[in-house]
PDB file of N, CA and C in Angstrom:
ATOM      1  N   MET T   1      92.154-136.433  17.616  1.00 94.00           N
ATOM      2  CA  MET T   1      93.218-136.831  16.710  1.00 94.00           C
ATOM      3  C   MET T   1      93.502-138.313  16.807  1.00 94.00           C
ATOM      4  N   GLU T   2      93.260-139.046  15.777  1.00 97.00           N
ATOM      5  CA  GLU T   2      93.699-140.486  15.584  1.00 97.00           C
ATOM      6  C   GLU T   2      94.959-140.787  15.066  1.00 97.00           C
ATOM      7  N   ILE T   3      95.696-141.792  15.507  1.00 97.00           N
ATOM      8  CA  ILE T   3      96.921-142.281  15.067  1.00 97.00           C
ATOM      9  C   ILE T   3      96.488-143.090  13.708  1.00 97.00           C
ATOM     10  N   TYR T   4      97.164-142.821  12.645  1.00 98.00           N
ATOM     11  CA  TYR T   4      97.128-143.541  11.451  1.00 98.00           C
ATOM     12  C   TYR T   4      97.764-144.811  11.604  1.00 98.00           C
ATOM     13  N   LYS T   5      97.142-145.971  11.346  1.00 97.00           N
ATOM     14  CA  LYS T   5      97.736-147.265  11.663  1.00 97.00           C
ATOM     15  C   LYS T   5      98.880-147.661  10.784  1.00 97.00           C
ATOM     16  N   ASP T   6      98.737-147.104   9.496  1.00 95.00           N
ATOM     17  CA  ASP T   6      99.842-147.436   8.456  1.00 95.00           C
ATOM     18  C   ASP T   6     100.321-148.977   8.413  1.00 95.00           C
ATOM     19  N   ILE T   7      99.488-149.846   8.171  1.00 94.00           N
ATOM     20  CA  ILE T   7      99.591-151.251   8.234  1.00 94.00           C
ATOM     21  C   ILE T   7     100.740-151.763   7.393  1.00 94.00           C
ATOM     22  N   ASP T   8     101.004-151.060   6.362  1.00 92.00           N
ATOM     23  CA  ASP T   8     102.285-151.538   5.430  1.00 92.00           C
ATOM     24  C   ASP T   8     103.562-150.666   6.005  1.00 92.00           C
ATOM     25  N   ASN T   9     103.421-149.922   6.814  1.00 93.00           N
ATOM     26  CA  ASN T   9     104.559-149.061   7.379  1.00 93.00           C
ATOM     27  C   ASN T   9     105.286-148.322   6.150  1.00 93.00           C
ATOM     28  N   ASP T  10     104.626-147.777   5.189  1.00 93.00           N
ATOM     29  CA  ASP T  10     105.141-147.011   4.062  1.00 93.00           C
ATOM     30  C   ASP T  10     104.547-145.657   3.759  1.00 93.00           C
ATOM     31  N   SER T  11     103.765-145.090   4.830  1.00 95.00           N
ATOM     32  CA  SER T  11     103.174-143.851   4.545  1.00 95.00           C
ATOM     33  C   SER T  11     103.725-142.658   5.306  1.00 95.00           C
ATOM     34  N   ASN T  12     103.475-141.385   4.773  1.00 96.00           N
ATOM     35  CA  ASN T  12     103.895-140.184   5.425  1.00 96.00           C
ATOM     36  C   ASN T  12     102.757-139.657   6.331  1.00 96.00           C
ATOM     37  N   VAL T  13     101.680-140.401   6.264  1.00 98.00           N
ATOM     38  CA  VAL T  13     100.567-139.834   7.133  1.00 98.00           C
ATOM     39  C   VAL T  13     100.818-140.286   8.580  1.00 98.00           C
ATOM     40  N   THR T  14     100.661-139.510   9.526  1.00 97.00           N
ATOM     41  CA  THR T  14     100.867-140.009  10.949  1.00 97.00           C
ATOM     42  C   THR T  14      99.526-139.909  11.806  1.00 97.00           C
ATOM     43  N   HIS T  15      98.642-138.967  11.628  1.00 97.00           N
ATOM     44  CA  HIS T  15      97.551-138.659  12.374  1.00 97.00           C
ATOM     45  C   HIS T  15      96.488-138.231  11.437  1.00 97.00           C
ATOM     46  N   TYR T  16      95.191-138.316  11.920  1.00 98.00           N
ATOM     47  CA  TYR T  16      94.030-137.664  11.306  1.00 98.00           C
ATOM     48  C   TYR T  16      92.884-137.425  12.104  1.00 98.00           C
ATOM     49  N   THR T  17      92.062-136.486  11.690  1.00 98.00           N
ATOM     50  CA  THR T  17      90.785-136.290  12.426  1.00 98.00           C
ATOM     51  C   THR T  17      89.708-136.065  11.310  1.00 98.00           C
ATOM     52  N   ILE T  18      88.529-136.923  11.687  1.00 98.00           N
ATOM     53  CA  ILE T  18      87.543-136.826  10.767  1.00 98.00           C
ATOM     54  C   ILE T  18      86.276-136.075  11.358  1.00 98.00           C
ATOM     55  N   GLY T  19      85.731-135.153  10.467  1.00 98.00           N
ATOM     56  CA  GLY T  19      84.732-134.381  10.790  1.00 98.00           C
ATOM     57  C   GLY T  19      83.491-134.840   9.765  1.00 98.00           C
ATOM     58  N   ASN T  20      82.453-134.224   9.936  1.00 98.00           N
ATOM     59  CA  ASN T  20      81.332-134.441   9.022  1.00 98.00           C
ATOM     60  C   ASN T  20      81.570-134.311   7.668  1.00 98.00           C
ATOM     61  N   THR T  21      82.240-132.961   7.296  1.00 98.00           N
ATOM     62  CA  THR T  21      82.386-132.766   5.900  1.00 98.00           C
ATOM     63  C   THR T  21      83.834-132.433   5.609  1.00 98.00           C
ATOM     64  N   TYR T  22      84.862-133.110   6.462  1.00 98.00           N
ATOM     65  CA  TYR T  22      86.283-132.721   6.200  1.00 98.00           C
ATOM     66  C   TYR T  22      86.987-133.914   6.951  1.00 98.00           C
ATOM     67  N   ILE T  23      88.366-134.003   6.385  1.00 98.00           N
ATOM     68  CA  ILE T  23      89.246-134.920   7.031  1.00 98.00           C
ATOM     69  C   ILE T  23      90.627-133.984   7.302  1.00 98.00           C
ATOM     70  N   THR T  24      91.220-134.068   8.388  1.00 98.00           N
ATOM     71  CA  THR T  24      92.508-133.371   8.692  1.00 98.00           C
ATOM     72  C   THR T  24      93.481-134.301   8.776  1.00 98.00           C
ATOM     73  N   ILE T  25      94.478-134.045   8.048  1.00 98.00           N
ATOM     74  CA  ILE T  25      95.734-135.011   8.141  1.00 98.00           C
ATOM     75  C   ILE T  25      97.164-134.459   8.473  1.00 98.00           C
ATOM     76  N   TRP T  26      97.882-135.093   9.202  1.00 98.00           N
ATOM     77  CA  TRP T  26      99.138-134.758   9.684  1.00 98.00           C
ATOM     78  C   TRP T  26     100.040-135.650   9.107  1.00 98.00           C
ATOM     79  N   PHE T  27     101.189-135.118   8.293  1.00 97.00           N
ATOM     80  CA  PHE T  27     102.205-135.975   7.653  1.00 97.00           C
ATOM     81  C   PHE T  27     103.454-135.892   8.527  1.00 97.00           C
ATOM     82  N   ARG T  28     104.306-136.962   8.302  1.00 96.00           N
ATOM     83  CA  ARG T  28     105.420-136.935   8.855  1.00 96.00           C
ATOM     84  C   ARG T  28     106.483-135.795   8.348  1.00 96.00           C
ATOM     85  N   GLY T  29     107.220-135.151   9.324  1.00 93.00           N
ATOM     86  CA  GLY T  29     108.129-133.983   8.896  1.00 93.00           C
ATOM     87  C   GLY T  29     107.571-132.822   8.423  1.00 93.00           C
ATOM     88  N   THR T  30     106.323-132.654   8.719  1.00 92.00           N
ATOM     89  CA  THR T  30     105.713-131.236   8.540  1.00 92.00           C
ATOM     90  C   THR T  30     105.092-130.773   9.960  1.00 92.00           C
ATOM     91  N   VAL T  31     105.005-129.434  10.166  1.00 89.00           N
ATOM     92  CA  VAL T  31     104.491-128.925  11.370  1.00 89.00           C
ATOM     93  C   VAL T  31     103.155-128.558  11.408  1.00 89.00           C
ATOM     94  N   ARG T  32     102.528-128.539  10.356  1.00 95.00           N
ATOM     95  CA  ARG T  32     101.038-128.106  10.065  1.00 95.00           C
ATOM     96  C   ARG T  32     100.156-129.234   9.658  1.00 95.00           C
ATOM     97  N   SER T  33      98.995-128.959   9.721  1.00 97.00           N
ATOM     98  CA  SER T  33      98.056-130.172   9.297  1.00 97.00           C
ATOM     99  C   SER T  33      97.458-129.575   7.990  1.00 97.00           C
ATOM    100  N   TYR T  34      96.861-130.461   7.465  1.00 98.00           N
ATOM    101  CA  TYR T  34      96.116-130.223   6.027  1.00 98.00           C
ATOM    102  C   TYR T  34      94.717-130.798   6.114  1.00 98.00           C
ATOM    103  N   THR T  35      93.725-129.743   5.988  1.00 98.00           N
ATOM    104  CA  THR T  35      92.343-130.220   5.878  1.00 98.00           C
ATOM    105  C   THR T  35      91.803-130.286   4.587  1.00 98.00           C
ATOM    106  N   TYR T  36      91.190-131.372   4.256  1.00 98.00           N
ATOM    107  CA  TYR T  36      90.596-131.549   3.008  1.00 98.00           C
ATOM    108  C   TYR T  36      88.992-131.560   3.192  1.00 98.00           C
ATOM    109  N   SER T  37      88.244-130.701   2.665  1.00 98.00           N
ATOM    110  CA  SER T  37      86.877-130.597   2.834  1.00 98.00           C
ATOM    111  C   SER T  37      85.973-130.910   1.649  1.00 98.00           C
ATOM    112  N   TYR T  38      84.698-130.938   1.699  1.00 98.00           N
ATOM    113  CA  TYR T  38      83.758-131.084   0.763  1.00 98.00           C
ATOM    114  C   TYR T  38      83.981-130.024  -0.134  1.00 98.00           C
ATOM    115  N   SER T  39      84.019-128.652   0.359  1.00 98.00           N
ATOM    116  CA  SER T  39      84.163-127.518  -0.535  1.00 98.00           C
ATOM    117  C   SER T  39      85.343-127.530  -1.422  1.00 98.00           C
ATOM    118  N   LYS T  40      86.499-128.051  -0.957  1.00 98.00           N
ATOM    119  CA  LYS T  40      87.831-127.848  -1.813  1.00 98.00           C
ATOM    120  C   LYS T  40      88.075-129.096  -2.517  1.00 98.00           C
ATOM    121  N   ALA T  41      88.075-130.308  -1.787  1.00 98.00           N
ATOM    122  CA  ALA T  41      88.358-131.574  -2.327  1.00 98.00           C
ATOM    123  C   ALA T  41      87.157-132.292  -2.970  1.00 98.00           C
ATOM    124  N   GLY T  42      86.099-131.917  -2.546  1.00 98.00           N
ATOM    125  CA  GLY T  42      84.805-132.665  -2.919  1.00 98.00           C
ATOM    126  C   GLY T  42      84.467-133.873  -2.083  1.00 98.00           C
ATOM    127  N   LYS T  43      83.129-133.889  -1.974  1.00 98.00           N
ATOM    128  CA  LYS T  43      82.557-135.010  -1.079  1.00 98.00           C
ATOM    129  C   LYS T  43      83.180-136.370  -1.453  1.00 98.00           C
ATOM    130  N   PHE T  44      82.979-136.761  -2.698  1.00 98.00           N
ATOM    131  CA  PHE T  44      83.478-138.096  -3.105  1.00 98.00           C
ATOM    132  C   PHE T  44      84.996-138.387  -2.440  1.00 98.00           C
ATOM    133  N   HIS T  45      85.818-137.460  -2.767  1.00 98.00           N
ATOM    134  CA  HIS T  45      87.270-137.714  -2.234  1.00 98.00           C
ATOM    135  C   HIS T  45      87.279-137.668  -0.772  1.00 98.00           C
ATOM    136  N   VAL T  46      86.651-136.810  -0.140  1.00 98.00           N
ATOM    137  CA  VAL T  46      86.699-136.838   1.381  1.00 98.00           C
ATOM    138  C   VAL T  46      86.227-137.975   2.062  1.00 98.00           C
ATOM    139  N   GLU T  47      85.183-138.434   1.493  1.00 98.00           N
ATOM    140  CA  GLU T  47      84.497-139.710   1.956  1.00 98.00           C
ATOM    141  C   GLU T  47      85.419-140.843   1.864  1.00 98.00           C
ATOM    142  N   LYS T  48      86.132-141.007   0.774  1.00 98.00           N
ATOM    143  CA  LYS T  48      87.039-142.100   0.308  1.00 98.00           C
ATOM    144  C   LYS T  48      88.239-142.032   1.213  1.00 98.00           C
ATOM    145  N   MET T  49      88.839-140.726   1.539  1.00 98.00           N
ATOM    146  CA  MET T  49      89.889-140.409   2.535  1.00 98.00           C
ATOM    147  C   MET T  49      89.569-140.987   3.808  1.00 98.00           C
ATOM    148  N   LYS T  50      88.265-140.810   4.206  1.00 98.00           N
ATOM    149  CA  LYS T  50      87.810-141.202   5.440  1.00 98.00           C
ATOM    150  C   LYS T  50      87.975-142.669   5.628  1.00 98.00           C
ATOM    151  N   VAL T  51      87.339-143.523   4.717  1.00 98.00           N
ATOM    152  CA  VAL T  51      87.453-144.748   4.717  1.00 98.00           C
ATOM    153  C   VAL T  51      89.027-145.478   4.744  1.00 98.00           C
ATOM    154  N   LEU T  52      89.912-144.809   3.940  1.00 98.00           N
ATOM    155  CA  LEU T  52      91.308-145.196   3.802  1.00 98.00           C
ATOM    156  C   LEU T  52      91.818-144.916   5.219  1.00 98.00           C
ATOM    157  N   ALA T  53      91.708-143.822   5.926  1.00 98.00           N
ATOM    158  CA  ALA T  53      92.059-143.391   7.210  1.00 98.00           C
ATOM    159  C   ALA T  53      91.668-144.490   8.195  1.00 98.00           C
ATOM    160  N   LYS T  54      90.475-144.818   8.252  1.00 98.00           N
ATOM    161  CA  LYS T  54      90.153-145.750   9.228  1.00 98.00           C
ATOM    162  C   LYS T  54      90.620-147.138   8.952  1.00 98.00           C
ATOM    163  N   ASN T  55      90.817-147.429   7.593  1.00 98.00           N
ATOM    164  CA  ASN T  55      91.495-148.860   7.291  1.00 98.00           C
ATOM    165  C   ASN T  55      93.041-148.753   7.707  1.00 98.00           C
ATOM    166  N   GLY T  56      93.550-147.651   7.835  1.00 97.00           N
ATOM    167  CA  GLY T  56      95.053-147.525   7.947  1.00 97.00           C
ATOM    168  C   GLY T  56      95.936-147.961   6.765  1.00 97.00           C
ATOM    169  N   ASP T  57      95.512-147.796   5.614  1.00 97.00           N
ATOM    170  CA  ASP T  57      96.243-148.201   4.328  1.00 97.00           C
ATOM    171  C   ASP T  57      95.750-147.320   3.107  1.00 97.00           C
ATOM    172  N   GLY T  58      96.694-146.789   2.485  1.00 97.00           N
ATOM    173  CA  GLY T  58      96.542-146.452   1.112  1.00 97.00           C
ATOM    174  C   GLY T  58      96.090-144.862   1.217  1.00 97.00           C
ATOM    175  N   LEU T  59      96.063-144.211   2.270  1.00 98.00           N
ATOM    176  CA  LEU T  59      95.832-142.827   2.215  1.00 98.00           C
ATOM    177  C   LEU T  59      96.745-141.816   1.555  1.00 98.00           C
ATOM    178  N   ASN T  60      97.996-141.921   1.955  1.00 97.00           N
ATOM    179  CA  ASN T  60      99.078-141.131   1.519  1.00 97.00           C
ATOM    180  C   ASN T  60      99.066-141.200   0.009  1.00 97.00           C
ATOM    181  N   SER T  61      98.868-142.503  -0.670  1.00 97.00           N
ATOM    182  CA  SER T  61      98.970-142.584  -2.052  1.00 97.00           C
ATOM    183  C   SER T  61      97.658-141.905  -2.682  1.00 97.00           C
ATOM    184  N   TYR T  62      96.543-142.166  -2.027  1.00 98.00           N
ATOM    185  CA  TYR T  62      95.462-141.571  -2.403  1.00 98.00           C
ATOM    186  C   TYR T  62      95.592-139.961  -2.513  1.00 98.00           C
ATOM    187  N   ILE T  63      95.921-139.425  -1.670  1.00 98.00           N
ATOM    188  CA  ILE T  63      96.147-137.942  -1.679  1.00 98.00           C
ATOM    189  C   ILE T  63      96.988-137.578  -2.700  1.00 98.00           C
ATOM    190  N   MET T  64      98.060-138.145  -2.777  1.00 97.00           N
ATOM    191  CA  MET T  64      99.178-137.713  -3.849  1.00 97.00           C
ATOM    192  C   MET T  64      98.528-137.858  -5.294  1.00 97.00           C
ATOM    193  N   ARG T  65      97.757-138.907  -5.344  1.00 98.00           N
ATOM    194  CA  ARG T  65      97.070-139.094  -6.780  1.00 98.00           C
ATOM    195  C   ARG T  65      95.921-138.286  -7.146  1.00 98.00           C
ATOM    196  N   ASN T  66      95.164-137.901  -6.045  1.00 98.00           N
ATOM    197  CA  ASN T  66      93.848-137.421  -6.277  1.00 98.00           C
ATOM    198  C   ASN T  66      93.612-135.802  -5.773  1.00 98.00           C
ATOM    199  N   VAL T  67      94.087-135.494  -4.610  1.00 98.00           N
ATOM    200  CA  VAL T  67      93.746-134.289  -4.024  1.00 98.00           C
ATOM    201  C   VAL T  67      95.017-133.415  -3.392  1.00 98.00           C
ATOM    202  N   LYS T  68      96.186-133.631  -3.781  1.00 95.00           N
ATOM    203  CA  LYS T  68      97.358-133.182  -3.394  1.00 95.00           C
ATOM    204  C   LYS T  68      97.248-131.669  -2.854  1.00 95.00           C
ATOM    205  N   LYS T  69      96.779-130.930  -3.878  1.00 96.00           N
ATOM    206  CA  LYS T  69      96.765-129.498  -3.495  1.00 96.00           C
ATOM    207  C   LYS T  69      95.328-128.897  -3.281  1.00 96.00           C
ATOM    208  N   LEU T  70      94.422-129.710  -2.946  1.00 98.00           N
ATOM    209  CA  LEU T  70      93.068-129.371  -2.879  1.00 98.00           C
ATOM    210  C   LEU T  70      92.792-129.131  -1.422  1.00 98.00           C
ATOM    211  N   TYR T  71      93.596-128.915  -0.560  1.00 98.00           N
ATOM    212  CA  TYR T  71      93.347-128.670   0.962  1.00 98.00           C
ATOM    213  C   TYR T  71      92.905-127.153   1.157  1.00 98.00           C
ATOM    214  N   ASP T  72      92.269-127.121   2.337  1.00 97.00           N
ATOM    215  CA  ASP T  72      91.835-125.770   2.583  1.00 97.00           C
ATOM    216  C   ASP T  72      92.892-124.660   3.053  1.00 97.00           C
TER     217      ASP T  72
END
């Protein structure tokens, strides 16, 4: 599990884990994690989320706009 940098300090994302075909996200104030996989969210979105997670910016907004309910 990696700590999400949140360079603008405006995100609800706290941590993430990247796998080959998925990304798992932890949000502030929740007790569970959310896994977004190729099979539910699609390869394009998962790969974009991996880049945003590594960059530490824009991940929460991207999730809310594009894949909010597409977690496994």
